[in-house]
JSON list of C-alpha atoms and ligand atoms in Angstrom, two decimals:
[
{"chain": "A", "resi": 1082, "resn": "UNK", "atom": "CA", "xyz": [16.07, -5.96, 10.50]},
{"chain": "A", "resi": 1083, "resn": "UNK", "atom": "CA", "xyz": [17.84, -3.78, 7.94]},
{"chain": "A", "resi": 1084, "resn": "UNK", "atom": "CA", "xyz": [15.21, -3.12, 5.37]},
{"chain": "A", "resi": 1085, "resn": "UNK", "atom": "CA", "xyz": [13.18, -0.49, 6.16]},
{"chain": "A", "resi": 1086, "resn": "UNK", "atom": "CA", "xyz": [9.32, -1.30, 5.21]},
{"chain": "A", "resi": 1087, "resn": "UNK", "atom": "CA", "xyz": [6.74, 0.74, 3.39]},
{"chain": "A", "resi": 1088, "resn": "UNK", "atom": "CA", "xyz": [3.07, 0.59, 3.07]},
{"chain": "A", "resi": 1089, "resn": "UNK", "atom": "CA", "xyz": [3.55, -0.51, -0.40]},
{"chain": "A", "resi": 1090, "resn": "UNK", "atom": "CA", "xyz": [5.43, -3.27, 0.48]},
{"chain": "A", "resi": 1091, "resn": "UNK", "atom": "CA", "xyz": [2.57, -4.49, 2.81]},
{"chain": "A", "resi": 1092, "resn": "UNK", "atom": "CA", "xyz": [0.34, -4.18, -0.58]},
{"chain": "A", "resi": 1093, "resn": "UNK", "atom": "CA", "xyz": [2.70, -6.30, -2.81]},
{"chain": "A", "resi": 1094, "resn": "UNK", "atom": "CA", "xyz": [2.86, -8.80, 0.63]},
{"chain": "A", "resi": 1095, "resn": "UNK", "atom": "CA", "xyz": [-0.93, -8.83, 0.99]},
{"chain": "A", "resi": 1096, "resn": "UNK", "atom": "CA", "xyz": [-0.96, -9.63, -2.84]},
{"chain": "A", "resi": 1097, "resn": "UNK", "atom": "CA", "xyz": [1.44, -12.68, -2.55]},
{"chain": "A", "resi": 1098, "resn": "UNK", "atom": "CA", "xyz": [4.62, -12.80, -0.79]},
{"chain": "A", "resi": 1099, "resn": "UNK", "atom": "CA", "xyz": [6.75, -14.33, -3.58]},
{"chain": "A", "resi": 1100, "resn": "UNK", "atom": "CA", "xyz": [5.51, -11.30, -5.46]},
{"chain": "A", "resi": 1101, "resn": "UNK", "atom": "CA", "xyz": [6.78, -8.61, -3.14]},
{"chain": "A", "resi": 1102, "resn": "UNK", "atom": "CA", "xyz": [10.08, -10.37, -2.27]},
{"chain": "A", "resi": 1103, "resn": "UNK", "atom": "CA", "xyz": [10.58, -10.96, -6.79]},
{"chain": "A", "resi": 1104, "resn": "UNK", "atom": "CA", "xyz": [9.74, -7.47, -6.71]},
{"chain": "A", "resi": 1105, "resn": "UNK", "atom": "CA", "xyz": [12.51, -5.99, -4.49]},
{"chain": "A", "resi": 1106, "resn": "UNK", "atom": "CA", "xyz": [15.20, -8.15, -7.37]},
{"chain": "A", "resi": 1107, "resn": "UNK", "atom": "CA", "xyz": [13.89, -7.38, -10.16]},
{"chain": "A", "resi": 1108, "resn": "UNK", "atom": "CA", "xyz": [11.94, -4.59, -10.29]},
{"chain": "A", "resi": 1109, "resn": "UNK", "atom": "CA", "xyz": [7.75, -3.82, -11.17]},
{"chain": "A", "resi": 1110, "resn": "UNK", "atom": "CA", "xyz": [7.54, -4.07, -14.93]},
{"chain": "A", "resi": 1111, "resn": "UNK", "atom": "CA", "xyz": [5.17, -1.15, -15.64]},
{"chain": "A", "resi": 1112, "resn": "UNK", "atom": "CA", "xyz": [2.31, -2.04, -17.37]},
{"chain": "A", "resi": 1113, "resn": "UNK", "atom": "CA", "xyz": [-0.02, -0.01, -19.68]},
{"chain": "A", "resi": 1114, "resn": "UNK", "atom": "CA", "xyz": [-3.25, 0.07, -16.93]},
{"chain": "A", "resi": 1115, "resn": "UNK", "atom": "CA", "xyz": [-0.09, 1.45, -14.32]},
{"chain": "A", "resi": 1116, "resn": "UNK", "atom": "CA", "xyz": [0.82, 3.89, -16.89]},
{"chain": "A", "resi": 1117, "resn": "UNK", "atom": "CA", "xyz": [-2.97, 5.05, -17.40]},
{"chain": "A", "resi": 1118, "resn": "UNK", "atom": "CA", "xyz": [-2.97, 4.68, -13.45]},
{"chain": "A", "resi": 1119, "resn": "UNK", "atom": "CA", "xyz": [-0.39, 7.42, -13.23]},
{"chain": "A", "resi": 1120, "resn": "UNK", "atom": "CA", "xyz": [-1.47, 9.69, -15.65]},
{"chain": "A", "resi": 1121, "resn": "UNK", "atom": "CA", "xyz": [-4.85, 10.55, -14.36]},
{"chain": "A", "resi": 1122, "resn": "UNK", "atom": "CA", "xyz": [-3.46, 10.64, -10.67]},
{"chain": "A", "resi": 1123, "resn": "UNK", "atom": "CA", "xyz": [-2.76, 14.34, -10.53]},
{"chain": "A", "resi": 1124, "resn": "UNK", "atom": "CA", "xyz": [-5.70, 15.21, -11.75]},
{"chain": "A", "resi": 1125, "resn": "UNK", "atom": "CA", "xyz": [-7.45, 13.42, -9.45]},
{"chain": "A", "resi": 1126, "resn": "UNK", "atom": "CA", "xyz": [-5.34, 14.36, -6.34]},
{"chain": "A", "resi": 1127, "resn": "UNK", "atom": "CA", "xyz": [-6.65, 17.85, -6.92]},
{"chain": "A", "resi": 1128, "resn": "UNK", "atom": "CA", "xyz": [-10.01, 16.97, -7.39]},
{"chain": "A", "resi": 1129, "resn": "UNK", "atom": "CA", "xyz": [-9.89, 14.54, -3.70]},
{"chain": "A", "resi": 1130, "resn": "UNK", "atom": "CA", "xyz": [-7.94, 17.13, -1.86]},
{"chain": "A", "resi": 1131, "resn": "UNK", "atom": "CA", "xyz": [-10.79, 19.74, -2.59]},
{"chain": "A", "resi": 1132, "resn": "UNK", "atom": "CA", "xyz": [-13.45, 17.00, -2.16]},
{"chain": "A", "resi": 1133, "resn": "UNK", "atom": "CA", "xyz": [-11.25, 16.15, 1.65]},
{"chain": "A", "resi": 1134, "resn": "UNK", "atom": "CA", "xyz": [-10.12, 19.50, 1.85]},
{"chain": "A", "resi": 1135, "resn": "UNK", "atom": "CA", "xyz": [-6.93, 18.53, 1.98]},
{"chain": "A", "resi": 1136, "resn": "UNK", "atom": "CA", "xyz": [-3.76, 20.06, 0.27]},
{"chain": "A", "resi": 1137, "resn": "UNK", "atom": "CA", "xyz": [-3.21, 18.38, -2.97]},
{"chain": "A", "resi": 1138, "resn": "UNK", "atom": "CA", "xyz": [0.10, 16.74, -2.62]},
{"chain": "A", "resi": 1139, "resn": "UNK", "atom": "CA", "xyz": [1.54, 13.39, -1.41]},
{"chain": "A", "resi": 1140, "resn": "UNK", "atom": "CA", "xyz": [3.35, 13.75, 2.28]},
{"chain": "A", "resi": 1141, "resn": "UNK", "atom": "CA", "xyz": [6.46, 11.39, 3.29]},
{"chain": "A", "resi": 1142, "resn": "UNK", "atom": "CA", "xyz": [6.40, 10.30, 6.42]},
{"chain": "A", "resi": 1143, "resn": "UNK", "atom": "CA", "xyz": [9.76, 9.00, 8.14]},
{"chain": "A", "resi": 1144, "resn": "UNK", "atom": "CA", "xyz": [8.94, 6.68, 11.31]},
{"chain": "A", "resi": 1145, "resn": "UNK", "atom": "CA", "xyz": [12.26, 5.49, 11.55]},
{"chain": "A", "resi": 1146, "resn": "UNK", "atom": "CA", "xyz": [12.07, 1.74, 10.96]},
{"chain": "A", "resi": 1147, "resn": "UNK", "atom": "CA", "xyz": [9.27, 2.22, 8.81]},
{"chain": "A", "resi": 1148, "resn": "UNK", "atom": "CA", "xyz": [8.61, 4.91, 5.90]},
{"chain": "A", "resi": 1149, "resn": "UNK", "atom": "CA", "xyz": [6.73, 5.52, 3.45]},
{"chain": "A", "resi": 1150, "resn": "UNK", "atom": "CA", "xyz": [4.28, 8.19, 1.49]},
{"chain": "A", "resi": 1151, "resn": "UNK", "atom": "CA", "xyz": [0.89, 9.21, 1.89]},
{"chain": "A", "resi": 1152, "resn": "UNK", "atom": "CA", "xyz": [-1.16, 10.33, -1.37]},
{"chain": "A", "resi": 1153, "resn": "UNK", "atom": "CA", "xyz": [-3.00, 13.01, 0.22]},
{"chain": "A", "resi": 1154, "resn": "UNK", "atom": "CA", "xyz": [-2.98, 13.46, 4.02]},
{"chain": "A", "resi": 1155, "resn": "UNK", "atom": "CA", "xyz": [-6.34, 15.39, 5.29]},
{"chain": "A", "resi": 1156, "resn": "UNK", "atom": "CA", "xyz": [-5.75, 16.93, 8.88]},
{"chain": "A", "resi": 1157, "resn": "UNK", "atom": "CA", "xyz": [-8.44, 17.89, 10.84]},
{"chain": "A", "resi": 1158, "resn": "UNK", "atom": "CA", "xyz": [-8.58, 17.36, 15.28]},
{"chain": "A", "resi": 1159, "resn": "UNK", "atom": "CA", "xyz": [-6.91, 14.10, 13.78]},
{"chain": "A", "resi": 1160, "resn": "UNK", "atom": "CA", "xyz": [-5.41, 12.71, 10.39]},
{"chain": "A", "resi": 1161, "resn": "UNK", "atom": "CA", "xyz": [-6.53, 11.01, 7.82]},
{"chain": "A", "resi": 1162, "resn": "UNK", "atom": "CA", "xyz": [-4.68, 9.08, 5.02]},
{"chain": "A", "resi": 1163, "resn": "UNK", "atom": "CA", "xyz": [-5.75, 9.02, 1.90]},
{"chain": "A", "resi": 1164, "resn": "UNK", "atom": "CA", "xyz": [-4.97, 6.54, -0.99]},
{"chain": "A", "resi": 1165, "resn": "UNK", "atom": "CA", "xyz": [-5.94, 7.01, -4.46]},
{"chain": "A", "resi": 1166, "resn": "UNK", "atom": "CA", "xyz": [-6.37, 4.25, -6.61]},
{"chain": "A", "resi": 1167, "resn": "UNK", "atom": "CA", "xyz": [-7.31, 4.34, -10.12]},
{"chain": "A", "resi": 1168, "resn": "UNK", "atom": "CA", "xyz": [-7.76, 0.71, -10.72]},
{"chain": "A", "resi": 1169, "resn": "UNK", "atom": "CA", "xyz": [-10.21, -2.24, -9.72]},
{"chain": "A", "resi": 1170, "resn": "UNK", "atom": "CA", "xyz": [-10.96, -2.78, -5.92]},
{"chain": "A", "resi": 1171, "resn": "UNK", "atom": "CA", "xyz": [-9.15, -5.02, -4.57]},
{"chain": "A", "resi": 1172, "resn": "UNK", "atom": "CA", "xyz": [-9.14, -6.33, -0.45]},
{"chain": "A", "resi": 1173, "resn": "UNK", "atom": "CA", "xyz": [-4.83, -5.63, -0.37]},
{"chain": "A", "resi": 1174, "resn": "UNK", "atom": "CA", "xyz": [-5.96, -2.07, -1.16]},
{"chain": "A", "resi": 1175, "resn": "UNK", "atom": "CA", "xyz": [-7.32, -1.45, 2.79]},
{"chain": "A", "resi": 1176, "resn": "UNK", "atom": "CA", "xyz": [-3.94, -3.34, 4.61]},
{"chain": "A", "resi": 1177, "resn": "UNK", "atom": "CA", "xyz": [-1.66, -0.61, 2.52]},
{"chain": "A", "resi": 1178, "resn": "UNK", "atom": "CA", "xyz": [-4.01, 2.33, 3.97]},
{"chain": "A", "resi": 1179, "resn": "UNK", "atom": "CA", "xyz": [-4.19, 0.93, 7.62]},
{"chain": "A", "resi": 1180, "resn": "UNK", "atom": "CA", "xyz": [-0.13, 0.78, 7.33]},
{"chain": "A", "resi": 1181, "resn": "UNK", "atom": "CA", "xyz": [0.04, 4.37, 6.39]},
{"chain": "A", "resi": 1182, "resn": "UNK", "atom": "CA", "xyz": [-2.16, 5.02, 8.90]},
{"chain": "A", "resi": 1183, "resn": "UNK", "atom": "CA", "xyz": [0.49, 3.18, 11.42]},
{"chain": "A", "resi": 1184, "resn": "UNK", "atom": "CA", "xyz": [2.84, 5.80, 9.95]},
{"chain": "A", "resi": 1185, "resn": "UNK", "atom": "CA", "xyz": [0.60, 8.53, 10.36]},
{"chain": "A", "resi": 1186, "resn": "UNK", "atom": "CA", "xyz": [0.37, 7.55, 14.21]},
{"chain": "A", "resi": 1187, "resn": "UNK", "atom": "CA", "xyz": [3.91, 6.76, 14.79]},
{"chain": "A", "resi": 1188, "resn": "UNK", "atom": "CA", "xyz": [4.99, 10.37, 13.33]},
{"chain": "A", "resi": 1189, "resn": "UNK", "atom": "CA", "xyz": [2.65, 11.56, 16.29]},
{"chain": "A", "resi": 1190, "resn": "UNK", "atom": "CA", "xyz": [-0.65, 12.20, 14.90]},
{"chain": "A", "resi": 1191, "resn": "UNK", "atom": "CA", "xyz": [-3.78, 10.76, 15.92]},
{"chain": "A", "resi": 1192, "resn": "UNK", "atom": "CA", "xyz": [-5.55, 8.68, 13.16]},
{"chain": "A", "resi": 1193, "resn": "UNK", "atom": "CA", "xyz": [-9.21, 7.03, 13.80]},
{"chain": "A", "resi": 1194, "resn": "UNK", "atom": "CA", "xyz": [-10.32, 6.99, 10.30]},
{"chain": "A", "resi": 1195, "resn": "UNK", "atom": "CA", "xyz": [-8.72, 6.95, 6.35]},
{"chain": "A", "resi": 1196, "resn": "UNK", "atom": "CA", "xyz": [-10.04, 6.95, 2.66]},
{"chain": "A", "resi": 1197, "resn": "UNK", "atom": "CA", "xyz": [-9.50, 4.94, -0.17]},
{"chain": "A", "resi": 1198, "resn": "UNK", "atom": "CA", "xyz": [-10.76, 6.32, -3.45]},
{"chain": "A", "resi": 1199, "resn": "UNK", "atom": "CA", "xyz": [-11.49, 4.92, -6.67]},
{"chain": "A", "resi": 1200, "resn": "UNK", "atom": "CA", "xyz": [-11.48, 6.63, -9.43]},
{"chain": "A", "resi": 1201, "resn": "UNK", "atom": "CA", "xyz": [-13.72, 10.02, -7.75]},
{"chain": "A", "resi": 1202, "resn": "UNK", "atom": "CA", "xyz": [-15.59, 7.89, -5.36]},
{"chain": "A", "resi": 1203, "resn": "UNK", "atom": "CA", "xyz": [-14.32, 8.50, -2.09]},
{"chain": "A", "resi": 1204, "resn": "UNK", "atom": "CA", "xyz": [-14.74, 5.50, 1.00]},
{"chain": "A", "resi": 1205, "resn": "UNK", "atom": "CA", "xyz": [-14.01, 5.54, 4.92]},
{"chain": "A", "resi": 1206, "resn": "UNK", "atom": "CA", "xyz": [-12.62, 3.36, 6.49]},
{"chain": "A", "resi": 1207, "resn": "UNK", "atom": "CA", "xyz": [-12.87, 3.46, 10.74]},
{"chain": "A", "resi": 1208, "resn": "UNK", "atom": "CA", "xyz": [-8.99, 2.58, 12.21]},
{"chain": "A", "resi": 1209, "resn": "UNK", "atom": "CA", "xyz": [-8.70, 1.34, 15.60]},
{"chain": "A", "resi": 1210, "resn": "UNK", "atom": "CA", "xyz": [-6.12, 0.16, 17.82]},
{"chain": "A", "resi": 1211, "resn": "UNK", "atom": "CA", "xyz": [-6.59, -3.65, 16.03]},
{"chain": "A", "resi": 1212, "resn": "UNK", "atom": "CA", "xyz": [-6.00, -2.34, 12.75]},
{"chain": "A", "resi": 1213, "resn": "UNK", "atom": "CA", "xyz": [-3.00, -0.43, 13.61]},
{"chain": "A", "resi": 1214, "resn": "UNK", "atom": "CA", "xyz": [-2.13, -2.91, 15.40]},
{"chain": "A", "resi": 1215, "resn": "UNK", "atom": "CA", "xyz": [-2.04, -5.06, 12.49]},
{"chain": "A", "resi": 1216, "resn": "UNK", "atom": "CA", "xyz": [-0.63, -3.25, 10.34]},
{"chain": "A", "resi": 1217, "resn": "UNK", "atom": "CA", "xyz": [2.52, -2.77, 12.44]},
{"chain": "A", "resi": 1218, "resn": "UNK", "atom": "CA", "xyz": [2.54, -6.91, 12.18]},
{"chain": "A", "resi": 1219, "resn": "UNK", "atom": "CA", "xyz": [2.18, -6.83, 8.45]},
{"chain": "A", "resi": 1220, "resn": "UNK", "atom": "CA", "xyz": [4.98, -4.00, 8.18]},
{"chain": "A", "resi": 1221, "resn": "UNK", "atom": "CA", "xyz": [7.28, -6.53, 10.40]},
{"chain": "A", "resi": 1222, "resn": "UNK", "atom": "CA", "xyz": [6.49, -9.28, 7.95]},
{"chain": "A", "resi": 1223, "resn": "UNK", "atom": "CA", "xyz": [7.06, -7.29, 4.87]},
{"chain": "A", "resi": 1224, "resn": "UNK", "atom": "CA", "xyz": [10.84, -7.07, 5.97]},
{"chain": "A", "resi": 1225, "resn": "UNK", "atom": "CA", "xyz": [11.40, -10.51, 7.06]},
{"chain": "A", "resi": 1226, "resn": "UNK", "atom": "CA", "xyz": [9.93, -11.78, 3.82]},
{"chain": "A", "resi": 1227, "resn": "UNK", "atom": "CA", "xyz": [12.17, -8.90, 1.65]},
{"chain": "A", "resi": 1228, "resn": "UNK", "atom": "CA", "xyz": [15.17, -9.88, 4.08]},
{"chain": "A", "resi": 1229, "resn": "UNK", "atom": "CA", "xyz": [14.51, -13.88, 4.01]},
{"chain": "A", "resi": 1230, "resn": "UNK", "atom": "CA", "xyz": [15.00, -16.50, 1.18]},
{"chain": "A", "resi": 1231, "resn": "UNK", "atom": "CA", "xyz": [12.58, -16.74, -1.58]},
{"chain": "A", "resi": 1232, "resn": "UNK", "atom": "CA", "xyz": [8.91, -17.65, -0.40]},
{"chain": "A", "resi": 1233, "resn": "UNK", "atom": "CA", "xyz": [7.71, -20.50, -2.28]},
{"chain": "A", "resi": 1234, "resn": "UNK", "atom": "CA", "xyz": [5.27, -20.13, -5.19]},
{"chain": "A", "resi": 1235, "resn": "UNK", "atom": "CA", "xyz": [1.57, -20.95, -4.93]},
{"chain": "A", "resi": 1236, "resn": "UNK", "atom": "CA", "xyz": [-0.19, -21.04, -8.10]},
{"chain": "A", "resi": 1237, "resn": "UNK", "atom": "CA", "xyz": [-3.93, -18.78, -7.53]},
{"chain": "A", "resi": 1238, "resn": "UNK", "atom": "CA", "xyz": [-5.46, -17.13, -9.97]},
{"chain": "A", "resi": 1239, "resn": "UNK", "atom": "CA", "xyz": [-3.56, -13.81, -9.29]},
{"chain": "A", "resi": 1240, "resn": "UNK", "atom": "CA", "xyz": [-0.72, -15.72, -11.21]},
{"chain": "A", "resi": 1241, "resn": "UNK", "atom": "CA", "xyz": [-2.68, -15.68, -15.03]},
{"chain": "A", "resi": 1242, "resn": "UNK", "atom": "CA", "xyz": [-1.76, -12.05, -14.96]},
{"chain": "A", "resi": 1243, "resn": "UNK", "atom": "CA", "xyz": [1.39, -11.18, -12.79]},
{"chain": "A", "resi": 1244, "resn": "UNK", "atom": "CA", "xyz": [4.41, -9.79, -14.30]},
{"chain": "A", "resi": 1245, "resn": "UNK", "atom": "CA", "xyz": [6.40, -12.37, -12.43]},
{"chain": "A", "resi": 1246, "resn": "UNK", "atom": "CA", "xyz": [4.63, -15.24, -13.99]},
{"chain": "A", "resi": 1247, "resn": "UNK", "atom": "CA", "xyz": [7.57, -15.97, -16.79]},
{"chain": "A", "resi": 1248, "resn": "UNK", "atom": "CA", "xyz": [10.60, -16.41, -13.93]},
{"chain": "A", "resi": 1249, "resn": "UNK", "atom": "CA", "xyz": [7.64, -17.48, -10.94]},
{"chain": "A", "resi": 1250, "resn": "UNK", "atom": "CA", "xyz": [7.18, -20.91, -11.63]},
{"chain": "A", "resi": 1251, "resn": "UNK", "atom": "CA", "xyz": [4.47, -21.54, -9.82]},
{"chain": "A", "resi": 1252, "resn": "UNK", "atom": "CA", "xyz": [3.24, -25.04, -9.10]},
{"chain": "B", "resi": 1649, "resn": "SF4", "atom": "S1", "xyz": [3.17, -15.89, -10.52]},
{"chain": "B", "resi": 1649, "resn": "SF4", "atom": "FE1", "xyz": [1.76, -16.28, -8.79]},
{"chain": "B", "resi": 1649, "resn": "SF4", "atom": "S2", "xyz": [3.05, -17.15, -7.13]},
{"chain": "B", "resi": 1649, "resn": "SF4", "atom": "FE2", "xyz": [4.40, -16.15, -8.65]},
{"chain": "B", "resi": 1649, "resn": "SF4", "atom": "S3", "xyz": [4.72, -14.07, -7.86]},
{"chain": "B", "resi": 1649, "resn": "SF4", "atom": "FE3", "xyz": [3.03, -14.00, -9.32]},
{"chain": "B", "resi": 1649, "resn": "SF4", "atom": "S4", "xyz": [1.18, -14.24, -8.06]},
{"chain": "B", "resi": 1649, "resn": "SF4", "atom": "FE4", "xyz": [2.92, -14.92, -6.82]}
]
């Protein structure tokens, strides 16, 4: 395995595979709700860290044949990854925090618990053993799928608005 996965990978994975392996060719079109999306994010990283107290800035964390960065990272007796989304819920949301949370354990921290926020509401989420454990699978899989041939398309209702849907194809 050459490519080195990140939590965000396991997102754009968890989202459709075809999705995250088009995205590693040709790029992630930004759209105006991710420009919006990263406008109001410093503001609200100050307003979470002081909510987690937490310093307000994102943390890179290098576990060798993973990597990736954490929005905020809030260290108490353990630690505690944060991800801030500005966006609609959405389930892929929790399998990005439970890999950064596999990062956060590998660097040698312990991690039982992370948040995901919305906008300045502020959710925990308990992390055991499973969902690290899982999230070291989906991290594997991420690779193999960026590494491999093209996954095939499957048409879902995720495909009305992707920014792949022009070159996808899907049937
Ligand atoms: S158009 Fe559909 S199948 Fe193709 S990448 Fe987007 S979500 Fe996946």
């Amino acid at each position: 395995m050459w490519y080195r996965p990140t939590p965000w990978d396991v997102l754009e994975l968890e989202w459709c595979p075809r999705y995250l392996w088009l995205s590693k060719r040709h790029g992630v079109p930004m759209t105006p709700n991710m420009a919006a999306g990263r406008g109001a994010e410093a503001g609200l990283r100050r307003f979470l860290a002081k909510a987690l107290g937490a310093e307000p800035k994102p943390v890179y964390i290098d576990a060798g044949w993973a990597h990736g960065v954490v929005d905020i990272l809030v260290k108490r007796v353990a630690a505690s990854p944060v991800e801030i989304k500005t966006g609609l819920p959405r389930r892929e949301h929790k399998w990005q925090l439970y890999a950064e949370a596999y990062l956060v354990k590998a660097a040698g921290c312990a991690v039982y618990t992370g948040y995901i926020t919305y906008g300045e509401k502020i959710y925990r989420l308990q992390i055991s053993k499973a969902e690290l454990k899982a999230a070291e699978t989906l991290l594997v899989k991420a690779a193999e799928v960026i590494e491999g041939p093209p996954p095939p398309p499957v048409k879902t209702g995720k495909c009305a608005y992707c920014q792949y849907r022009a070159i996808c194809t899907p049937t």
